[in-house]
Every structure is written in structure tokens, then in C-alpha cells.
Amino acid sequence: MISSLLVANRGEIARRILRTCRTLGIATVAVHSDPDAGARHVREADTAVRLPGAAPADTYLRADLLVRAALDAGADAVHPGYGFLSESAEFAQAVLDAGLRWIGPPPAAIAAMGSKTAAKRLLAAAGIPVLTVGPEPAESDLPLLVKAAAGGGGRGMRVVRTLAELPDALAAARAEAAAAFGDGEVFCEPYLPAGRHLEVQLLADAHGTVWAVGDRDCSLQRRHQKVVEEAPAPCLAPELRARLHGAAVTAARAVGYQGAGTAEFLLAPDGRLAFLEMNTRLQVEHPVTECVTGLDLVALQLAVAEGEKLPAEPPPTRGCAIEARLYAEDPARDWQPATGDLHLLEIPGTDVEFSTLPTPTGLRLDAGAGPGDRITAHYDPLLAKAVAWAPTRAAAARRLADALVLQQCLP
């Protein structure tokens, strides 16, 4: 049994994990950089350990410091959250080698899915369709999307509409990927601007059960980064939804997956479905799935890590949920990240924070910062996520739109 858990992260995902641990009676350990010394996740944990420095490379990306913090604080498990080292097979192995429990998939599964190019080869061999372009792209392949083989979040991506643009796009993507992920490998795939970005929430135990816990549509993006997500994905025929879920489960089984993860797909306008990547962690947008299933995905991650067996089938979805991400950005500076003191962050009508309710409609807020907190330039500018759920998609959209109109954020 897990008695004390270190959260190797910060911001709203750290607070989200802490919330479940409180409910389950699990003691918690936070870690923090120097700028985060007074952050909310630090105040809410039972114990906090300093990571000297400010930059992620000196703090939240230091596997050695995180493992040492867990051992020194008496934790017996580590939850990576999302981002930072959450998809590092080396970090997962280091946690296990230290005698701690890793709240995530086996290191081998993380490694297998860590490179998008390797993952595509593996899953193509398992019979899952993938988007491919030959080693020498031709005019008939245009437009193309150059992508980083590692990482995500829209970094290391370039759209190419003519072959003349390709060399510069490859060079720029390689440089950005190397700086962001420490890996400059990039690849090309067909660019489908009218395609839909669909994903399936997966949860698997060590006893052979793999759940497809519903699906999500994450097509509304900016700079290749999701900003609005909804569950379930709208306007999917039953046959297509079954095919989507089946492909996701096949992908999980192909790598011996355990824990929570997400298989992402692109749906072309002609109905073709192609695997994009698997995120071997909890997603930023996991709350929409929780709101339509009533599940606590963090609690299930912990249960799976403790060796519990999942029921044969996940619960059915009910209604619809839509999430909007709220960022600290300056519209006068082309939406560049903004810094400074946060004086007010309020969404009137919020029913619950970091969890869901057994009600047909509601509004959830997962925020990493609040009044009195300082937003720095060191980390992602995501402030919070607002999620509305209701019996219908139209009702959820109306509830969310009303909440966003009424929200108050004063830097």
C-alpha cells in the first residue's frame, strides 16, 4: 500500500494529485524550485522539499534530485504528473531502482512510445494505420507536417506547403526539438488541416484488463497546442467509435501497457483513421473524461500501481463535458506569456475544484495559481482549466461560455 507520495511536478496538476491523495488518506510530499517556494501546491502538501534553482533543467527535470527528495522525505511512491519527466523511461527506472513505486506505465512501455517514429513502426506492425511519407517527399505528398520525434506541446513542428520550404523547415524543427527535448530527431507526415484530432483515454492493470475510457476531441488548437477539449468526441458513428477504441486498446496491448495513458489519432475528412502518438501519462485534458464518467483517474492510477484489478469494463459515459484552458498571456504582444503578480482569478458559479460531482450539470475549476501568487517566466503560462458538463453538448457549451464571460482575472 502507498502511504506517502511525492508529486514530481508543480502547478495545477500537482494540486490535482494532492486532492486525490487527501481523499484517500495518503501523505503527500511536494517539490519546489526557488520561485515556487510559496506556491499553492507547496502549501497544500504535508511536506515540501526544495529543489535549488529556478530553471526547469536545474529543478523539475533533475531526476536525481527528485529521487533523493522522495527518499529523504520518506515517500514510498512518485507520481510524475504531466510534462517535465512524466514520459522519461530513465526517470521511471530510477524511481523503481530506488525501491519506490512508480505511478505510471512500465519503463519499457514508456520507451517504446517515447519516439513517435519508433511507435509508428511498432503499431503499424500490429495492424494499426499510421500516416507515413517516404524518405524523399514528393510534390504529391504536400502539404507536409514536420514533427519532433520526441516531446509534444506543439514544439518542433512546421507546416511545409512547397518542397522548397522543406530544408529550412527541417533545420528549424530539429533545432527547436533539440532545445526543448534534448533530441533533434524529426520526421514528416501528411498534413491534413481539415482532419480531426481524436484521442482515447486508456487505463490498464497488471492483470490483462485494458479499458478504453471513452474518447475526446481536441481539434481546436493554436500553434499546434490544444486549447479546448471535449468528451465524448461529437458526431462519430458507432462503427467509427468502436474502431477508434479498438485501435487504442490494440496499441496498449502491443507494448504491455499499465496505468493511464492516451492514444491519439487523426481522423481524415474521408473517414480514414490514423495513429499519431501515445502519451504515456495523464493528459492535461483528463478532467473532461472524469466529468462524463464519474471516475477519479488519479485514484485509479494509484490503485493500478498497488496491483488492484480493474473491473472487466469501464463505466459508460453520461452527457458531455467541455474544457477551456486559461493562460497568462498578453494579447498586445502576440499572445506571448505574461508575468507578474496575480491579484484575482475567479469564475463565478464554480461547483467543484479538482474533482467531479454526481450531478447532471456542473462547473469545475482546476487552477494552479490564485490571488497573491506570482506568475514567472520559468514555466508554462497555463493558469487554470475550466470544465463544464451537462446532459447535452449544447448545454455544456452554453454553461462554459457563460462561465468564461463572467470569469475575472486581474494581473
mmCIF file of C-alpha atoms in Angstrom:
data_model
loop_
_atom_site.group_PDB
_atom_site.id
_atom_site.type_symbol
_atom_site.label_atom_id
_atom_site.label_comp_id
_atom_site.label_asym_id
_atom_site.label_seq_id
_atom_site.Cartn_x
_atom_site.Cartn_y
_atom_site.Cartn_z
ATOM 1 C CA MET A 1 0.000 0.000 0.000
ATOM 2 C CA ILE A 2 1.118 3.540 -0.742
ATOM 3 C CA SER A 3 1.441 5.553 2.452
ATOM 4 C CA SER A 4 3.316 8.630 1.228
ATOM 5 C CA LEU A 5 3.525 10.004 -2.306
ATOM 6 C CA LEU A 6 5.916 12.525 -3.829
ATOM 7 C CA VAL A 7 4.461 14.599 -6.650
ATOM 8 C CA ALA A 8 7.280 15.341 -9.097
ATOM 9 C CA ASN A 9 5.546 18.348 -10.603
ATOM 10 C CA ARG A 10 4.064 21.770 -9.917
ATOM 11 C CA GLY A 11 1.012 23.917 -10.644
ATOM 12 C CA GLU A 12 -2.484 22.650 -11.227
ATOM 13 C CA ILE A 13 -1.564 19.021 -11.910
ATOM 14 C CA ALA A 14 0.323 18.837 -8.622
ATOM 15 C CA ARG A 15 -2.717 20.251 -6.804
ATOM 16 C CA ARG A 16 -4.957 17.803 -8.664
ATOM 17 C CA ILE A 17 -2.916 14.819 -7.475
ATOM 18 C CA LEU A 18 -2.733 16.178 -3.929
ATOM 19 C CA ARG A 19 -6.542 16.439 -3.860
ATOM 20 C CA THR A 20 -6.986 12.726 -4.537
ATOM 21 C CA CYS A 21 -4.294 11.790 -2.029
ATOM 22 C CA ARG A 22 -6.109 13.752 0.682
ATOM 23 C CA THR A 23 -9.303 11.892 -0.121
ATOM 24 C CA LEU A 24 -7.501 8.551 0.098
ATOM 25 C CA GLY A 25 -5.580 9.401 3.260
ATOM 26 C CA ILE A 26 -2.175 9.258 1.562
ATOM 27 C CA ALA A 27 0.509 11.601 2.940
ATOM 28 C CA THR A 28 1.992 13.919 0.323
ATOM 29 C CA VAL A 29 5.377 15.401 -0.496
ATOM 30 C CA ALA A 30 5.728 18.416 -2.799
ATOM 31 C CA VAL A 31 8.888 19.588 -4.509
ATOM 32 C CA HIS A 32 9.544 23.171 -5.473
ATOM 33 C CA SER A 33 12.030 25.386 -7.218
ATOM 34 C CA ASP A 34 13.017 28.652 -5.562
ATOM 35 C CA PRO A 35 10.383 30.712 -7.456
ATOM 36 C CA ASP A 36 7.746 28.170 -6.377
ATOM 37 C CA ALA A 37 8.620 28.257 -2.671
ATOM 38 C CA GLY A 38 5.275 29.844 -1.806
ATOM 39 C CA ALA A 39 3.196 28.113 -4.494
ATOM 40 C CA ARG A 40 -0.158 26.581 -3.677
ATOM 41 C CA HIS A 41 0.906 23.007 -4.271
ATOM 42 C CA VAL A 42 3.698 23.527 -1.731
ATOM 43 C CA ARG A 43 1.308 24.923 0.869
ATOM 44 C CA GLU A 44 -1.175 22.110 0.377
ATOM 45 C CA ALA A 45 1.255 19.195 0.707
ATOM 46 C CA ASP A 46 2.156 17.621 4.050
ATOM 47 C CA THR A 47 5.878 18.003 3.359
ATOM 48 C CA ALA A 48 7.861 20.055 0.856
ATOM 49 C CA VAL A 49 11.396 19.624 -0.443
ATOM 50 C CA ARG A 50 13.370 22.425 -2.073
ATOM 51 C CA LEU A 51 14.983 21.935 -5.480
ATOM 52 C CA PRO A 52 17.634 24.684 -5.561
ATOM 53 C CA GLY A 53 17.420 26.931 -8.590
ATOM 54 C CA ALA A 54 14.764 28.286 -10.914
ATOM 55 C CA ALA A 55 15.120 26.838 -14.404
ATOM 56 C CA PRO A 56 13.383 23.510 -15.084
ATOM 57 C CA ALA A 57 16.712 21.974 -16.117
ATOM 58 C CA ASP A 58 18.038 22.641 -12.612
ATOM 59 C CA THR A 59 14.921 21.612 -10.717
ATOM 60 C CA TYR A 60 11.893 19.706 -12.025
ATOM 61 C CA LEU A 61 13.956 17.991 -14.740
ATOM 62 C CA ARG A 62 16.591 16.667 -12.311
ATOM 63 C CA ALA A 63 15.719 13.008 -11.838
ATOM 64 C CA ASP A 64 18.477 12.556 -9.262
ATOM 65 C CA LEU A 65 17.169 15.383 -7.087
ATOM 66 C CA LEU A 66 13.600 14.128 -7.310
ATOM 67 C CA VAL A 67 14.505 10.574 -6.306
ATOM 68 C CA ARG A 68 16.649 11.874 -3.440
ATOM 69 C CA ALA A 69 13.785 14.120 -2.298
ATOM 70 C CA ALA A 70 11.411 11.158 -2.216
ATOM 71 C CA LEU A 71 13.825 9.048 -0.190
ATOM 72 C CA ASP A 72 14.730 11.836 2.225
ATOM 73 C CA ALA A 73 11.057 12.688 2.819
ATOM 74 C CA GLY A 74 10.112 9.054 3.456
ATOM 75 C CA ALA A 75 7.848 8.744 0.421
ATOM 76 C CA ASP A 76 7.271 5.282 -0.978
ATOM 77 C CA ALA A 77 5.859 6.318 -4.390
ATOM 78 C CA VAL A 78 6.344 9.001 -7.049
ATOM 79 C CA HIS A 79 3.680 10.484 -9.332
ATOM 80 C CA PRO A 80 5.139 12.443 -12.268
ATOM 81 C CA GLY A 81 2.003 14.358 -13.331
ATOM 82 C CA TYR A 82 2.328 15.536 -16.923
ATOM 83 C CA GLY A 83 5.168 17.364 -18.662
ATOM 84 C CA PHE A 84 8.660 17.550 -17.177
ATOM 85 C CA LEU A 85 9.855 13.937 -16.624
ATOM 86 C CA SER A 86 6.466 12.238 -16.873
ATOM 87 C CA GLU A 87 7.421 10.440 -20.100
ATOM 88 C CA SER A 88 11.033 9.686 -19.228
ATOM 89 C CA ALA A 89 11.726 5.964 -19.146
ATOM 90 C CA GLU A 90 15.051 6.742 -17.426
ATOM 91 C CA PHE A 91 13.291 8.609 -14.597
ATOM 92 C CA ALA A 92 10.744 5.817 -14.178
ATOM 93 C CA GLN A 93 13.552 3.271 -13.946
ATOM 94 C CA ALA A 94 15.471 5.418 -11.469
ATOM 95 C CA VAL A 95 12.393 5.590 -9.242
ATOM 96 C CA LEU A 96 11.990 1.813 -9.349
ATOM 97 C CA ASP A 97 15.714 1.208 -8.802
ATOM 98 C CA ALA A 98 15.489 3.313 -5.628
ATOM 99 C CA GLY A 99 12.865 0.919 -4.267
ATOM 100 C CA LEU A 100 9.984 3.347 -4.823
ATOM 101 C CA ARG A 101 6.672 2.793 -6.574
ATOM 102 C CA TRP A 102 6.283 4.467 -9.972
ATOM 103 C CA ILE A 103 2.782 5.785 -10.702
ATOM 104 C CA GLY A 104 2.851 5.203 -14.424
ATOM 105 C CA PRO A 105 3.443 2.596 -17.099
ATOM 106 C CA PRO A 106 6.500 0.319 -17.088
ATOM 107 C CA PRO A 107 9.705 1.974 -18.302
ATOM 108 C CA ALA A 108 9.775 -0.371 -21.311
ATOM 109 C CA ALA A 109 6.330 0.838 -22.413
ATOM 110 C CA ILE A 110 7.372 4.476 -21.996
ATOM 111 C CA ALA A 111 10.495 3.835 -24.054
ATOM 112 C CA ALA A 112 8.537 2.044 -26.778
ATOM 113 C CA MET A 113 6.177 5.002 -27.176
ATOM 114 C CA GLY A 114 8.743 7.716 -26.446
ATOM 115 C CA SER A 115 9.766 8.150 -30.073
ATOM 116 C CA LYS A 116 6.890 8.838 -32.435
ATOM 117 C CA THR A 117 8.804 7.265 -35.315
ATOM 118 C CA ALA A 118 9.534 4.057 -33.396
ATOM 119 C CA ALA A 119 5.965 3.949 -32.063
ATOM 120 C CA LYS A 120 4.550 4.262 -35.575
ATOM 121 C CA ARG A 121 6.684 1.359 -36.806
ATOM 122 C CA LEU A 122 5.656 -0.787 -33.852
ATOM 123 C CA LEU A 123 1.946 -0.096 -34.199
ATOM 124 C CA ALA A 124 1.952 -0.400 -37.978
ATOM 125 C CA ALA A 125 3.314 -3.906 -37.420
ATOM 126 C CA ALA A 126 0.348 -4.501 -35.081
ATOM 127 C CA GLY A 127 -2.050 -3.579 -37.891
ATOM 128 C CA ILE A 128 -2.893 -0.038 -36.781
ATOM 129 C CA PRO A 129 -2.972 2.506 -39.648
ATOM 130 C CA VAL A 130 -0.431 5.333 -39.451
ATOM 131 C CA LEU A 131 0.367 8.425 -41.521
ATOM 132 C CA THR A 132 3.584 7.966 -43.464
ATOM 133 C CA VAL A 133 5.705 9.746 -46.042
ATOM 134 C CA GLY A 134 8.650 8.213 -47.867
ATOM 135 C CA PRO A 135 12.248 9.209 -47.111
ATOM 136 C CA GLU A 136 12.224 11.583 -50.109
ATOM 137 C CA PRO A 137 8.929 13.528 -50.074
ATOM 138 C CA ALA A 138 7.435 14.375 -53.473
ATOM 139 C CA GLU A 139 5.036 17.053 -54.683
ATOM 140 C CA SER A 140 2.189 14.567 -54.359
ATOM 141 C CA ASP A 141 2.864 14.311 -50.599
ATOM 142 C CA LEU A 142 2.266 18.028 -49.978
ATOM 143 C CA PRO A 143 1.350 19.656 -47.699
ATOM 144 C CA LEU A 144 3.603 18.112 -45.056
ATOM 145 C CA LEU A 145 3.932 18.466 -41.308
ATOM 146 C CA VAL A 146 7.444 18.267 -39.899
ATOM 147 C CA LYS A 147 7.302 16.943 -36.329
ATOM 148 C CA ALA A 148 9.696 16.216 -33.494
ATOM 149 C CA ALA A 149 10.049 12.510 -32.757
ATOM 150 C CA ALA A 150 10.145 13.239 -29.018
ATOM 151 C CA GLY A 151 8.119 15.527 -26.781
ATOM 152 C CA GLY A 152 4.953 17.410 -27.672
ATOM 153 C CA GLY A 153 3.107 20.623 -26.914
ATOM 154 C CA GLY A 154 3.465 21.903 -30.483
ATOM 155 C CA ARG A 155 7.249 22.294 -30.267
ATOM 156 C CA GLY A 156 9.413 21.169 -33.176
ATOM 157 C CA MET A 157 6.551 21.348 -35.674
ATOM 158 C CA ARG A 158 6.440 23.120 -39.036
ATOM 159 C CA VAL A 159 3.910 23.098 -41.887
ATOM 160 C CA VAL A 160 5.507 22.736 -45.330
ATOM 161 C CA ARG A 161 3.487 23.652 -48.435
ATOM 162 C CA THR A 162 6.240 23.545 -51.064
ATOM 163 C CA LEU A 163 9.294 21.303 -51.379
ATOM 164 C CA ALA A 164 11.479 24.402 -51.474
ATOM 165 C CA GLU A 165 10.449 25.150 -47.876
ATOM 166 C CA LEU A 166 11.366 21.679 -46.616
ATOM 167 C CA PRO A 167 15.126 22.075 -45.897
ATOM 168 C CA ASP A 168 14.649 25.196 -43.783
ATOM 169 C CA ALA A 169 11.643 23.674 -42.006
ATOM 170 C CA LEU A 170 13.614 20.536 -41.150
ATOM 171 C CA ALA A 171 16.533 22.583 -39.824
ATOM 172 C CA ALA A 172 14.309 24.837 -37.708
ATOM 173 C CA ALA A 173 12.307 21.898 -36.323
ATOM 174 C CA ARG A 174 15.486 19.993 -35.468
ATOM 175 C CA ALA A 175 16.913 22.973 -33.601
ATOM 176 C CA GLU A 176 13.698 23.597 -31.667
ATOM 177 C CA ALA A 177 13.258 19.910 -30.822
ATOM 178 C CA ALA A 178 16.852 19.588 -29.637
ATOM 179 C CA ALA A 179 16.479 22.653 -27.402
ATOM 180 C CA ALA A 180 13.106 21.568 -25.986
ATOM 181 C CA PHE A 181 13.561 17.810 -25.633
ATOM 182 C CA GLY A 182 17.266 17.121 -25.974
ATOM 183 C CA ASP A 183 16.529 15.107 -29.114
ATOM 184 C CA GLY A 184 16.762 16.651 -32.582
ATOM 185 C CA GLU A 185 15.152 13.779 -34.494
ATOM 186 C CA VAL A 186 12.269 14.936 -36.712
ATOM 187 C CA PHE A 187 10.098 13.286 -39.344
ATOM 188 C CA CYS A 188 7.476 14.186 -41.933
ATOM 189 C CA GLU A 189 3.884 13.085 -42.244
ATOM 190 C CA PRO A 190 0.970 14.250 -44.416
ATOM 191 C CA TYR A 191 -0.586 17.475 -43.143
ATOM 192 C CA LEU A 192 -4.368 17.269 -43.001
ATOM 193 C CA PRO A 193 -5.597 20.741 -41.986
ATOM 194 C CA ALA A 194 -9.224 19.609 -42.021
ATOM 195 C CA GLY A 195 -8.531 16.455 -40.008
ATOM 196 C CA ARG A 196 -9.930 15.966 -36.530
ATOM 197 C CA HIS A 197 -7.661 15.282 -33.570
ATOM 198 C CA LEU A 198 -9.237 12.446 -31.595
ATOM 199 C CA GLU A 199 -7.916 10.590 -28.585
ATOM 200 C CA VAL A 200 -8.866 7.675 -26.358
ATOM 201 C CA GLN A 201 -8.308 7.604 -22.619
ATOM 202 C CA LEU A 202 -6.706 4.291 -21.693
ATOM 203 C CA LEU A 203 -6.360 2.591 -18.343
ATOM 204 C CA ALA A 204 -4.747 -0.820 -17.938
ATOM 205 C CA ASP A 205 -3.886 -3.010 -14.960
ATOM 206 C CA ALA A 206 -1.274 -5.700 -14.409
ATOM 207 C CA HIS A 207 -3.841 -8.471 -14.839
ATOM 208 C CA GLY A 208 -4.544 -8.059 -18.543
ATOM 209 C CA THR A 209 -7.511 -5.681 -18.408
ATOM 210 C CA VAL A 210 -7.320 -2.671 -20.730
ATOM 211 C CA TRP A 211 -10.031 -0.029 -20.626
ATOM 212 C CA ALA A 212 -10.891 2.425 -23.365
ATOM 213 C CA VAL A 213 -12.424 5.009 -21.020
ATOM 214 C CA GLY A 214 -14.249 7.000 -23.664
ATOM 215 C CA ASP A 215 -12.847 9.427 -26.216
ATOM 216 C CA ARG A 216 -12.142 13.126 -26.632
ATOM 217 C CA ASP A 217 -11.987 15.647 -29.472
ATOM 218 C CA CYS A 218 -9.034 18.033 -29.233
ATOM 219 C CA SER A 219 -9.209 19.575 -32.694
ATOM 220 C CA LEU A 220 -9.425 23.197 -31.550
ATOM 221 C CA GLN A 221 -5.759 24.123 -31.285
ATOM 222 C CA ARG A 222 -3.484 27.136 -31.522
ATOM 223 C CA ARG A 223 0.118 26.841 -32.642
ATOM 224 C CA HIS A 224 -0.377 23.049 -32.650
ATOM 225 C CA GLN A 225 -1.345 23.138 -28.961
ATOM 226 C CA LYS A 226 -4.739 22.147 -27.630
ATOM 227 C CA VAL A 227 -6.852 24.900 -26.079
ATOM 228 C CA VAL A 228 -10.371 23.414 -25.973
ATOM 229 C CA GLU A 229 -11.189 19.736 -25.463
ATOM 230 C CA GLU A 230 -14.450 17.840 -25.156
ATOM 231 C CA ALA A 231 -15.757 14.395 -24.280
ATOM 232 C CA PRO A 232 -17.122 12.396 -25.862
ATOM 233 C CA ALA A 233 -15.925 13.262 -29.381
ATOM 234 C CA PRO A 234 -19.026 14.514 -31.217
ATOM 235 C CA CYS A 235 -20.514 13.208 -34.451
ATOM 236 C CA LEU A 236 -18.813 9.817 -34.538
ATOM 237 C CA ALA A 237 -20.740 6.898 -35.999
ATOM 238 C CA PRO A 238 -20.913 3.878 -33.649
ATOM 239 C CA GLU A 239 -18.775 1.833 -36.056
ATOM 240 C CA LEU A 240 -16.088 4.522 -36.178
ATOM 241 C CA ARG A 241 -16.077 4.927 -32.391
ATOM 242 C CA ALA A 242 -15.684 1.167 -31.966
ATOM 243 C CA ARG A 243 -12.801 1.192 -34.462
ATOM 244 C CA LEU A 244 -11.157 4.090 -32.630
ATOM 245 C CA HIS A 245 -11.404 2.371 -29.236
ATOM 246 C CA GLY A 246 -10.279 -0.953 -30.671
ATOM 247 C CA ALA A 247 -7.157 0.595 -32.206
ATOM 248 C CA ALA A 248 -6.296 2.281 -28.901
ATOM 249 C CA VAL A 249 -6.647 -0.948 -26.929
ATOM 250 C CA THR A 250 -4.536 -2.783 -29.522
ATOM 251 C CA ALA A 251 -1.838 -0.131 -29.160
ATOM 252 C CA ALA A 252 -1.813 -0.523 -25.375
ATOM 253 C CA ARG A 253 -1.597 -4.285 -25.557
ATOM 254 C CA ALA A 254 1.207 -4.098 -28.125
ATOM 255 C CA VAL A 255 3.550 -2.568 -25.527
ATOM 256 C CA GLY A 256 2.285 -4.275 -22.367
ATOM 257 C CA TYR A 257 0.817 -1.036 -21.108
ATOM 258 C CA GLN A 258 -0.203 -0.465 -17.482
ATOM 259 C CA GLY A 259 -1.644 2.652 -15.867
ATOM 260 C CA ALA A 260 -3.246 5.682 -17.504
ATOM 261 C CA GLY A 261 -2.338 6.828 -20.999
ATOM 262 C CA THR A 262 -3.813 8.346 -24.124
ATOM 263 C CA ALA A 263 -3.731 7.124 -27.711
ATOM 264 C CA GLU A 264 -4.063 9.977 -30.192
ATOM 265 C CA PHE A 265 -5.424 9.661 -33.732
ATOM 266 C CA LEU A 266 -6.138 11.835 -36.750
ATOM 267 C CA LEU A 267 -9.469 11.419 -38.499
ATOM 268 C CA ALA A 268 -9.243 12.483 -42.141
ATOM 269 C CA PRO A 269 -12.233 14.097 -43.895
ATOM 270 C CA ASP A 270 -12.694 10.902 -45.929
ATOM 271 C CA GLY A 271 -13.069 8.807 -42.758
ATOM 272 C CA ARG A 272 -9.544 7.385 -42.639
ATOM 273 C CA LEU A 273 -8.261 6.948 -39.091
ATOM 274 C CA ALA A 274 -4.521 7.063 -38.389
ATOM 275 C CA PHE A 275 -2.490 6.700 -35.199
ATOM 276 C CA LEU A 276 -0.476 9.789 -34.209
ATOM 277 C CA GLU A 277 1.156 9.012 -30.868
ATOM 278 C CA MET A 278 0.646 7.665 -27.380
ATOM 279 C CA ASN A 279 1.110 9.854 -24.328
ATOM 280 C CA THR A 280 2.309 7.592 -21.530
ATOM 281 C CA ARG A 281 0.925 9.751 -18.734
ATOM 282 C CA LEU A 282 -2.154 11.580 -17.543
ATOM 283 C CA GLN A 283 -3.262 14.237 -20.049
ATOM 284 C CA VAL A 284 -3.893 17.913 -19.326
ATOM 285 C CA GLU A 285 -7.457 17.351 -20.550
ATOM 286 C CA HIS A 286 -8.251 14.319 -18.382
ATOM 287 C CA PRO A 287 -10.943 16.240 -16.394
ATOM 288 C CA VAL A 288 -13.447 16.069 -19.264
ATOM 289 C CA THR A 289 -13.299 12.277 -19.130
ATOM 290 C CA GLU A 290 -13.734 12.320 -15.356
ATOM 291 C CA CYS A 291 -16.767 14.584 -15.678
ATOM 292 C CA VAL A 292 -18.592 12.262 -18.095
ATOM 293 C CA THR A 293 -17.698 9.003 -16.308
ATOM 294 C CA GLY A 294 -17.584 9.976 -12.643
ATOM 295 C CA LEU A 295 -14.164 8.332 -12.370
ATOM 296 C CA ASP A 296 -11.175 9.661 -10.451
ATOM 297 C CA LEU A 297 -8.363 8.809 -12.877
ATOM 298 C CA VAL A 298 -5.645 9.685 -10.368
ATOM 299 C CA ALA A 299 -7.178 7.332 -7.799
ATOM 300 C CA LEU A 300 -7.290 4.616 -10.448
ATOM 301 C CA GLN A 301 -3.628 5.239 -11.304
ATOM 302 C CA LEU A 302 -2.771 4.681 -7.648
ATOM 303 C CA ALA A 303 -4.946 1.570 -7.441
ATOM 304 C CA VAL A 304 -3.297 0.049 -10.511
ATOM 305 C CA ALA A 305 0.151 0.845 -9.095
ATOM 306 C CA GLU A 306 -0.828 -1.014 -5.924
ATOM 307 C CA GLY A 307 -1.714 -4.067 -8.006
ATOM 308 C CA GLU A 308 -5.504 -3.826 -7.911
ATOM 309 C CA LYS A 309 -7.528 -5.436 -10.672
ATOM 310 C CA LEU A 310 -9.874 -3.298 -12.741
ATOM 311 C CA PRO A 311 -13.457 -4.420 -13.387
ATOM 312 C CA ALA A 312 -13.969 -6.014 -16.788
ATOM 313 C CA GLU A 313 -15.496 -2.869 -18.320
ATOM 314 C CA PRO A 314 -15.303 0.862 -17.573
ATOM 315 C CA PRO A 315 -18.470 2.767 -16.658
ATOM 316 C CA PRO A 316 -20.440 4.264 -19.554
ATOM 317 C CA THR A 317 -20.184 7.935 -20.347
ATOM 318 C CA ARG A 318 -23.021 10.271 -19.443
ATOM 319 C CA GLY A 319 -23.663 13.631 -21.039
ATOM 320 C CA CYS A 320 -20.922 15.870 -22.403
ATOM 321 C CA ALA A 321 -18.051 17.896 -20.946
ATOM 322 C CA ILE A 322 -16.007 20.713 -22.485
ATOM 323 C CA GLU A 323 -12.757 22.177 -21.148
ATOM 324 C CA ALA A 324 -11.093 25.506 -21.891
ATOM 325 C CA ARG A 325 -7.523 26.297 -20.876
ATOM 326 C CA LEU A 326 -6.838 29.683 -19.319
ATOM 327 C CA TYR A 327 -3.392 31.146 -19.977
ATOM 328 C CA ALA A 328 -1.391 34.069 -18.617
ATOM 329 C CA GLU A 329 -0.699 35.698 -21.987
ATOM 330 C CA ASP A 330 -0.524 39.230 -23.321
ATOM 331 C CA PRO A 331 -2.714 39.855 -26.413
ATOM 332 C CA ALA A 332 -0.830 43.079 -27.108
ATOM 333 C CA ARG A 333 2.375 41.084 -27.536
ATOM 334 C CA ASP A 334 1.027 38.437 -29.925
ATOM 335 C CA TRP A 335 -0.177 36.323 -27.002
ATOM 336 C CA GLN A 336 3.277 35.893 -25.520
ATOM 337 C CA PRO A 337 3.449 34.582 -21.924
ATOM 338 C CA ALA A 338 2.813 37.297 -19.338
ATOM 339 C CA THR A 339 4.420 37.552 -15.909
ATOM 340 C CA GLY A 340 3.683 39.388 -12.686
ATOM 341 C CA ASP A 341 1.506 39.185 -9.600
ATOM 342 C CA LEU A 342 -1.943 37.628 -9.939
ATOM 343 C CA HIS A 343 -4.464 39.703 -8.000
ATOM 344 C CA LEU A 344 -7.686 37.926 -8.943
ATOM 345 C CA LEU A 345 -8.725 34.665 -10.593
ATOM 346 C CA GLU A 346 -12.394 33.877 -10.177
ATOM 347 C CA ILE A 347 -15.043 32.024 -12.166
ATOM 348 C CA PRO A 348 -18.475 32.626 -10.621
ATOM 349 C CA GLY A 349 -20.653 29.560 -10.412
ATOM 350 C CA THR A 350 -17.824 27.068 -9.905
ATOM 351 C CA ASP A 351 -19.282 23.949 -8.282
ATOM 352 C CA VAL A 352 -16.144 21.939 -7.576
ATOM 353 C CA GLU A 353 -12.360 22.064 -7.838
ATOM 354 C CA PHE A 354 -10.137 19.166 -8.969
ATOM 355 C CA SER A 355 -12.971 16.623 -8.818
ATOM 356 C CA THR A 356 -16.427 15.910 -10.156
ATOM 357 C CA LEU A 357 -19.924 15.593 -8.734
ATOM 358 C CA PRO A 358 -22.717 13.048 -9.318
ATOM 359 C CA THR A 359 -24.947 15.751 -10.774
ATOM 360 C CA PRO A 360 -26.223 16.104 -14.362
ATOM 361 C CA THR A 361 -24.614 19.520 -14.783
ATOM 362 C CA GLY A 362 -21.769 21.429 -13.180
ATOM 363 C CA LEU A 363 -18.711 23.635 -13.497
ATOM 364 C CA ARG A 364 -15.234 22.535 -12.429
ATOM 365 C CA LEU A 365 -12.106 24.629 -11.971
ATOM 366 C CA ASP A 366 -8.574 23.210 -11.773
ATOM 367 C CA ALA A 367 -6.229 26.133 -11.081
ATOM 368 C CA GLY A 368 -2.531 26.143 -10.360
ATOM 369 C CA ALA A 369 -2.429 29.735 -9.136
ATOM 370 C CA GLY A 370 -4.669 32.211 -7.388
ATOM 371 C CA PRO A 371 -4.771 35.685 -5.851
ATOM 372 C CA GLY A 372 -1.427 36.666 -4.382
ATOM 373 C CA ASP A 373 0.621 34.266 -6.480
ATOM 374 C CA ARG A 374 3.405 35.396 -8.791
ATOM 375 C CA ILE A 375 3.500 34.171 -12.393
ATOM 376 C CA THR A 376 7.086 33.794 -13.546
ATOM 377 C CA ALA A 377 8.722 33.299 -16.918
ATOM 378 C CA HIS A 378 10.252 29.972 -15.942
ATOM 379 C CA TYR A 379 7.250 27.697 -16.600
ATOM 380 C CA ASP A 380 4.259 27.095 -18.836
ATOM 381 C CA PRO A 381 1.773 30.014 -18.689
ATOM 382 C CA LEU A 382 -1.243 27.735 -18.079
ATOM 383 C CA LEU A 383 -3.159 29.205 -15.131
ATOM 384 C CA ALA A 384 -6.232 27.032 -14.933
ATOM 385 C CA LYS A 385 -8.731 24.817 -16.719
ATOM 386 C CA ALA A 386 -12.476 25.456 -16.666
ATOM 387 C CA VAL A 387 -14.695 22.447 -17.370
ATOM 388 C CA ALA A 388 -18.464 22.424 -17.810
ATOM 389 C CA TRP A 389 -20.539 19.280 -18.036
ATOM 390 C CA ALA A 390 -24.207 18.828 -18.877
ATOM 391 C CA PRO A 391 -26.596 16.267 -20.391
ATOM 392 C CA THR A 392 -26.054 17.637 -23.909
ATOM 393 C CA ARG A 393 -23.168 19.182 -25.822
ATOM 394 C CA ALA A 394 -25.113 22.392 -26.414
ATOM 395 C CA ALA A 395 -25.883 22.758 -22.716
ATOM 396 C CA ALA A 396 -22.250 22.136 -21.724
ATOM 397 C CA ALA A 397 -21.046 24.692 -24.281
ATOM 398 C CA ARG A 398 -23.549 27.258 -23.032
ATOM 399 C CA ARG A 399 -22.515 26.712 -19.399
ATOM 400 C CA LEU A 400 -18.819 27.020 -20.247
ATOM 401 C CA ALA A 401 -19.312 30.102 -22.441
ATOM 402 C CA ASP A 402 -21.259 31.828 -19.667
ATOM 403 C CA ALA A 403 -18.530 30.974 -17.157
ATOM 404 C CA LEU A 404 -15.802 32.359 -19.411
ATOM 405 C CA VAL A 405 -17.724 35.583 -19.971
ATOM 406 C CA LEU A 406 -18.081 36.031 -16.217
ATOM 407 C CA GLN A 407 -14.546 34.939 -15.276
ATOM 408 C CA GLN A 408 -12.337 37.583 -13.718
ATOM 409 C CA CYS A 409 -8.572 37.501 -13.996
ATOM 410 C CA LEU A 410 -6.656 40.555 -12.810
ATOM 411 C CA PRO A 411 -2.854 40.560 -13.135
#
